[in-house]
mmCIF file of C-alpha atoms in Angstrom:
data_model
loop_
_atom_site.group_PDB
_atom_site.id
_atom_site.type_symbol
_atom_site.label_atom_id
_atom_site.label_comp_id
_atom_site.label_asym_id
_atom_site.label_seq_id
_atom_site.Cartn_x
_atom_site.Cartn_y
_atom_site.Cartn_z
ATOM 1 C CA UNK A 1 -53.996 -59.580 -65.156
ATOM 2 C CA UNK A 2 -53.863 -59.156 -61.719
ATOM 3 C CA UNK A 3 -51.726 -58.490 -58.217
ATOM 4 C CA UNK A 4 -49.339 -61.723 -57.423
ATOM 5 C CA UNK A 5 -48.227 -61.531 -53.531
ATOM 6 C CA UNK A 6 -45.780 -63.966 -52.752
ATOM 7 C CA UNK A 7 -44.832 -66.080 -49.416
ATOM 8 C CA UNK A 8 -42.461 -68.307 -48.124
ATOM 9 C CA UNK A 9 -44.860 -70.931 -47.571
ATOM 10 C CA UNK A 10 -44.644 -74.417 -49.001
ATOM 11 C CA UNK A 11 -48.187 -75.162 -48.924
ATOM 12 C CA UNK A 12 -49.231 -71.842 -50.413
ATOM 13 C CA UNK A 13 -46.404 -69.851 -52.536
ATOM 14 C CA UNK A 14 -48.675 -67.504 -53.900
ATOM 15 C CA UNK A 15 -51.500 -65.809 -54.126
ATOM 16 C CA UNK A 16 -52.851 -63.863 -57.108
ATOM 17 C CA UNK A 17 -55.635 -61.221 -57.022
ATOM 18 C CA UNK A 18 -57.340 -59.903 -60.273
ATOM 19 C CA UNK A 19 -59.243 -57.402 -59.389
ATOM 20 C CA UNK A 20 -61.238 -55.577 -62.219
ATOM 21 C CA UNK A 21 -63.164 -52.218 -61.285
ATOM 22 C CA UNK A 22 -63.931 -52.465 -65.226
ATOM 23 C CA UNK A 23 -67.484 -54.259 -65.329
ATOM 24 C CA UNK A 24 -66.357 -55.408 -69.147
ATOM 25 C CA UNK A 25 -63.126 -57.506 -67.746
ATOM 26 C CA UNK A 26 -65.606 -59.477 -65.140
ATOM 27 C CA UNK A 27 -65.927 -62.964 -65.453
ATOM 28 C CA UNK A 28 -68.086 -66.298 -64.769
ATOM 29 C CA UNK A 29 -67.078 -69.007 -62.186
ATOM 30 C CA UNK A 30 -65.499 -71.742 -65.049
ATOM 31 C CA UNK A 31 -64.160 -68.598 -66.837
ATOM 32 C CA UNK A 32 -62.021 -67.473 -63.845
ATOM 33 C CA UNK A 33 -61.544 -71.286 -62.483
ATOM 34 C CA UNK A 34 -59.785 -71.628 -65.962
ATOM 35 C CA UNK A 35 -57.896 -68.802 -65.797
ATOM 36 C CA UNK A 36 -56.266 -69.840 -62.455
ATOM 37 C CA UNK A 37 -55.308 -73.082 -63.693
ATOM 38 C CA UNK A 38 -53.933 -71.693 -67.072
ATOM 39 C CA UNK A 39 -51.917 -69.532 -64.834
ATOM 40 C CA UNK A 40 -50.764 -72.653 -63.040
ATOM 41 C CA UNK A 41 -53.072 -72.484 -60.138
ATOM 42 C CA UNK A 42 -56.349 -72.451 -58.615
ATOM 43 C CA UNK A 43 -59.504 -70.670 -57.240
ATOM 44 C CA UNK A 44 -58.491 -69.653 -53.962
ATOM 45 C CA UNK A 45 -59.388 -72.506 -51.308
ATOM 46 C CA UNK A 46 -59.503 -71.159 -47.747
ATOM 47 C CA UNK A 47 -58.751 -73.657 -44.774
ATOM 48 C CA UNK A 48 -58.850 -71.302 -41.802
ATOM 49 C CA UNK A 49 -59.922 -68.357 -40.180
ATOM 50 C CA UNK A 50 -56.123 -67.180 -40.281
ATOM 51 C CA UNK A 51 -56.035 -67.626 -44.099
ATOM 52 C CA UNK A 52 -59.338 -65.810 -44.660
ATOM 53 C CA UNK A 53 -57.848 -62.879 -42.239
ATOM 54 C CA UNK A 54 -55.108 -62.768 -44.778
ATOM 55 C CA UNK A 55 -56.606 -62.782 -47.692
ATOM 56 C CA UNK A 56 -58.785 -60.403 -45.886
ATOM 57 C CA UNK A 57 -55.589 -58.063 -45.267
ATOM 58 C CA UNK A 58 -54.518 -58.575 -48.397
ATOM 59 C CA UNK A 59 -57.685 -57.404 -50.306
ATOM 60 C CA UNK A 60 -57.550 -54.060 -48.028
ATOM 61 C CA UNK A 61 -54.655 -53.349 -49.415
ATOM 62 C CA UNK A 62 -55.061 -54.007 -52.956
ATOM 63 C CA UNK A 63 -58.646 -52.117 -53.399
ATOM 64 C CA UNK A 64 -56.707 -49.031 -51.380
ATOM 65 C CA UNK A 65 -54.249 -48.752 -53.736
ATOM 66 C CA UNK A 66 -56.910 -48.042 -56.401
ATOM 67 C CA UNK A 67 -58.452 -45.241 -58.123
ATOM 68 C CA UNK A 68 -61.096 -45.313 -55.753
ATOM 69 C CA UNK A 69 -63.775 -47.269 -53.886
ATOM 70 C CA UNK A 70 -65.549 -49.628 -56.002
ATOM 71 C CA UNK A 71 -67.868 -52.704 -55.593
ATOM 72 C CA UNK A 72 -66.951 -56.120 -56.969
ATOM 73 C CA UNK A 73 -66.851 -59.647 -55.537
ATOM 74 C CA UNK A 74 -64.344 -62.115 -55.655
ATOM 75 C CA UNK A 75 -64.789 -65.757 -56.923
ATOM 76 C CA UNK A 76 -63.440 -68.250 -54.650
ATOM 77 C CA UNK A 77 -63.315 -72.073 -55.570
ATOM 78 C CA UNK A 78 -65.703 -73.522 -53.190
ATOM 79 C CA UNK A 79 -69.106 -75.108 -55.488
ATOM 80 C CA UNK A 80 -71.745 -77.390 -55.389
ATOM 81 C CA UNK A 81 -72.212 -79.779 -58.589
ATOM 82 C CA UNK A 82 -75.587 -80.843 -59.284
ATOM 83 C CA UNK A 83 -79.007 -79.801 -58.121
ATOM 84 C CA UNK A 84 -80.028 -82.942 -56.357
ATOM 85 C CA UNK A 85 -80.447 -81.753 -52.621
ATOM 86 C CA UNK A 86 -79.776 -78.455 -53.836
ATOM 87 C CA UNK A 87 -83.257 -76.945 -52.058
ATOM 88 C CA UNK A 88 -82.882 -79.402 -48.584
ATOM 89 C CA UNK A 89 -81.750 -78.610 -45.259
ATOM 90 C CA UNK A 90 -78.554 -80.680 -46.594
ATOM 91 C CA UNK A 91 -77.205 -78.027 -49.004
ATOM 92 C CA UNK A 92 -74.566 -76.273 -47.284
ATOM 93 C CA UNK A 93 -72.787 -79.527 -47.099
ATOM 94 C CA UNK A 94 -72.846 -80.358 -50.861
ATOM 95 C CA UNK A 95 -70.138 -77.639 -51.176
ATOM 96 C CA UNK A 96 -66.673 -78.655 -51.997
ATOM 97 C CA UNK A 97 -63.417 -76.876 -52.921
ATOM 98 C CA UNK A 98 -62.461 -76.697 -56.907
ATOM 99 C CA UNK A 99 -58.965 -78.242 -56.169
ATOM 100 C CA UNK A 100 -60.017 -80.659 -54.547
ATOM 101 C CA UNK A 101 -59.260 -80.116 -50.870
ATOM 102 C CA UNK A 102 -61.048 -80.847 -48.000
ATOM 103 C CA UNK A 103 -61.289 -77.881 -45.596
ATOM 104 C CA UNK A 104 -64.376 -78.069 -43.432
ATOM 105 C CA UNK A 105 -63.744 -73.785 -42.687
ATOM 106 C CA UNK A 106 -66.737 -71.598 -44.077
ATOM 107 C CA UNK A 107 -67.187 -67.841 -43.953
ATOM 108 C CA UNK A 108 -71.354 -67.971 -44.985
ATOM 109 C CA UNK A 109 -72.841 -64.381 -44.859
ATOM 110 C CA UNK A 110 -75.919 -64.451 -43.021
ATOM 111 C CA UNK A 111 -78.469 -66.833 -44.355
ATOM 112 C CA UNK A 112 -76.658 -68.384 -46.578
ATOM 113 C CA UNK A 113 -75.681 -70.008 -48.739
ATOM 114 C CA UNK A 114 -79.368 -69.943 -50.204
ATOM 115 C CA UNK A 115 -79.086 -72.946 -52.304
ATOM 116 C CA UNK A 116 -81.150 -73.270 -54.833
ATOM 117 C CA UNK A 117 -79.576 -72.514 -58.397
ATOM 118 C CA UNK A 118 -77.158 -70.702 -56.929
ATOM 119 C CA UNK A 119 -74.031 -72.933 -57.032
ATOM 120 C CA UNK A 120 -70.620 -70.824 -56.638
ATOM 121 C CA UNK A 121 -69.245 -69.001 -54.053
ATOM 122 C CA UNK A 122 -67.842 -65.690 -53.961
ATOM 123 C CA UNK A 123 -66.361 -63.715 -51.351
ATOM 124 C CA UNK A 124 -67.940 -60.303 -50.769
ATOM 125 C CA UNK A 125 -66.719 -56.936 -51.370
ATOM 126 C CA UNK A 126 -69.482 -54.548 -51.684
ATOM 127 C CA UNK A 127 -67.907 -51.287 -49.501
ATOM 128 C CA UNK A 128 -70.279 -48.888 -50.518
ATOM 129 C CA UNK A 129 -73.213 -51.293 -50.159
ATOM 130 C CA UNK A 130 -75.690 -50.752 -47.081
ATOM 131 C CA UNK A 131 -75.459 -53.090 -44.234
ATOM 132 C CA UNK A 132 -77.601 -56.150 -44.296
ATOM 133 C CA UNK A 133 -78.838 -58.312 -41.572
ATOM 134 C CA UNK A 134 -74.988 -59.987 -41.184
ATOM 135 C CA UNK A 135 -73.500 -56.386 -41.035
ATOM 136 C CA UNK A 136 -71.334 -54.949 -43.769
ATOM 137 C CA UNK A 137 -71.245 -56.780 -47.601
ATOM 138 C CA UNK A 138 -67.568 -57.215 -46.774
ATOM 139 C CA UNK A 139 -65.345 -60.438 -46.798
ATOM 140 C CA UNK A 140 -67.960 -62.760 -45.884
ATOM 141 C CA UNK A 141 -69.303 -65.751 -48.351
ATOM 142 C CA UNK A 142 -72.262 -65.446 -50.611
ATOM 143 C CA UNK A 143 -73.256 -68.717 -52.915
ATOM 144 C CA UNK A 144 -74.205 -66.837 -56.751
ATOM 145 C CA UNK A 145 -75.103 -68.024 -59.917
ATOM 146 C CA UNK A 146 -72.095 -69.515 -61.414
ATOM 147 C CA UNK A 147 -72.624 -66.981 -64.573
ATOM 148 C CA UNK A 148 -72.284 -63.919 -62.779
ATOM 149 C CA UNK A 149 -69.627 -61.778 -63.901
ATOM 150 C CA UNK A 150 -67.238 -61.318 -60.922
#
């Protein structure tokens, strides 16, 4: 389950949030990438700085509307298959988006991604989290392990 928001736009209809303050209802990278395209979609693929201030917005409102404040990231479809230049200055630009498109935008958090075996992106939302070096745990992009339950 989850919140669907709806717009007029032909290149994006819809958007749908699932956003589970219940640890048990978390899932894994494939698991939620499967999920979306059960549901006739796909992990979210963000091609601007507009979009991400949208999505942004639109993740304000949702977590507001709850019973209150809680921590949980969001997957987003941006990966990196393979380990072969996973640990080499050449990293960041393994990542690609799940459907398949080819936006060059990127939201990294400070120092990262790290690489390494972490392979899938999510989007920060950590509110009640302590600042780090890039400032609040909020919005920004953090590369996980693809089994993490998000």
């Amino acid at each position: 389950s989850g919140q669907k928001v709806c717009y007029g736009d032909f290149k994006h209809s819809c958007y749908k949030l699932a956003y589970f303050q219940d640890l048990s209802r978390r899932v894994g990278f494939q698991e939620a990438r499967q999920a979306c395209e059960i549901d006739g979609g796909a992990l979210l693929s963000l091609e601007s700085e507009a979009e991400q201030q949208l999505i942004e917005n639109m993740l304000q409102n949702l977590t507001k509307s709850g019973s209150g404040i809680s921590d949980g990231d969001f997957w987003i479809g941006l990966w990196r298959s393979g380990d072969g230049l996973a640990s080499s200055s050449a990293c960041p630009d393994l990542y690609r988006w799940a459907d398949g498109s080819i936006s060059p935008f990127r939201n990294w958090y400070t120092d990262e991604p790290s690489c390494g075996s972490e392979a899938c992106v999510v989007m920060y939302h950590q509110p009640t989290a302590n600042p780090g070096l890039g400032g609040p745990y909020l919005y920004q992009w953090n590369d996980d392990r693809c089994n993490m339950k998000h």
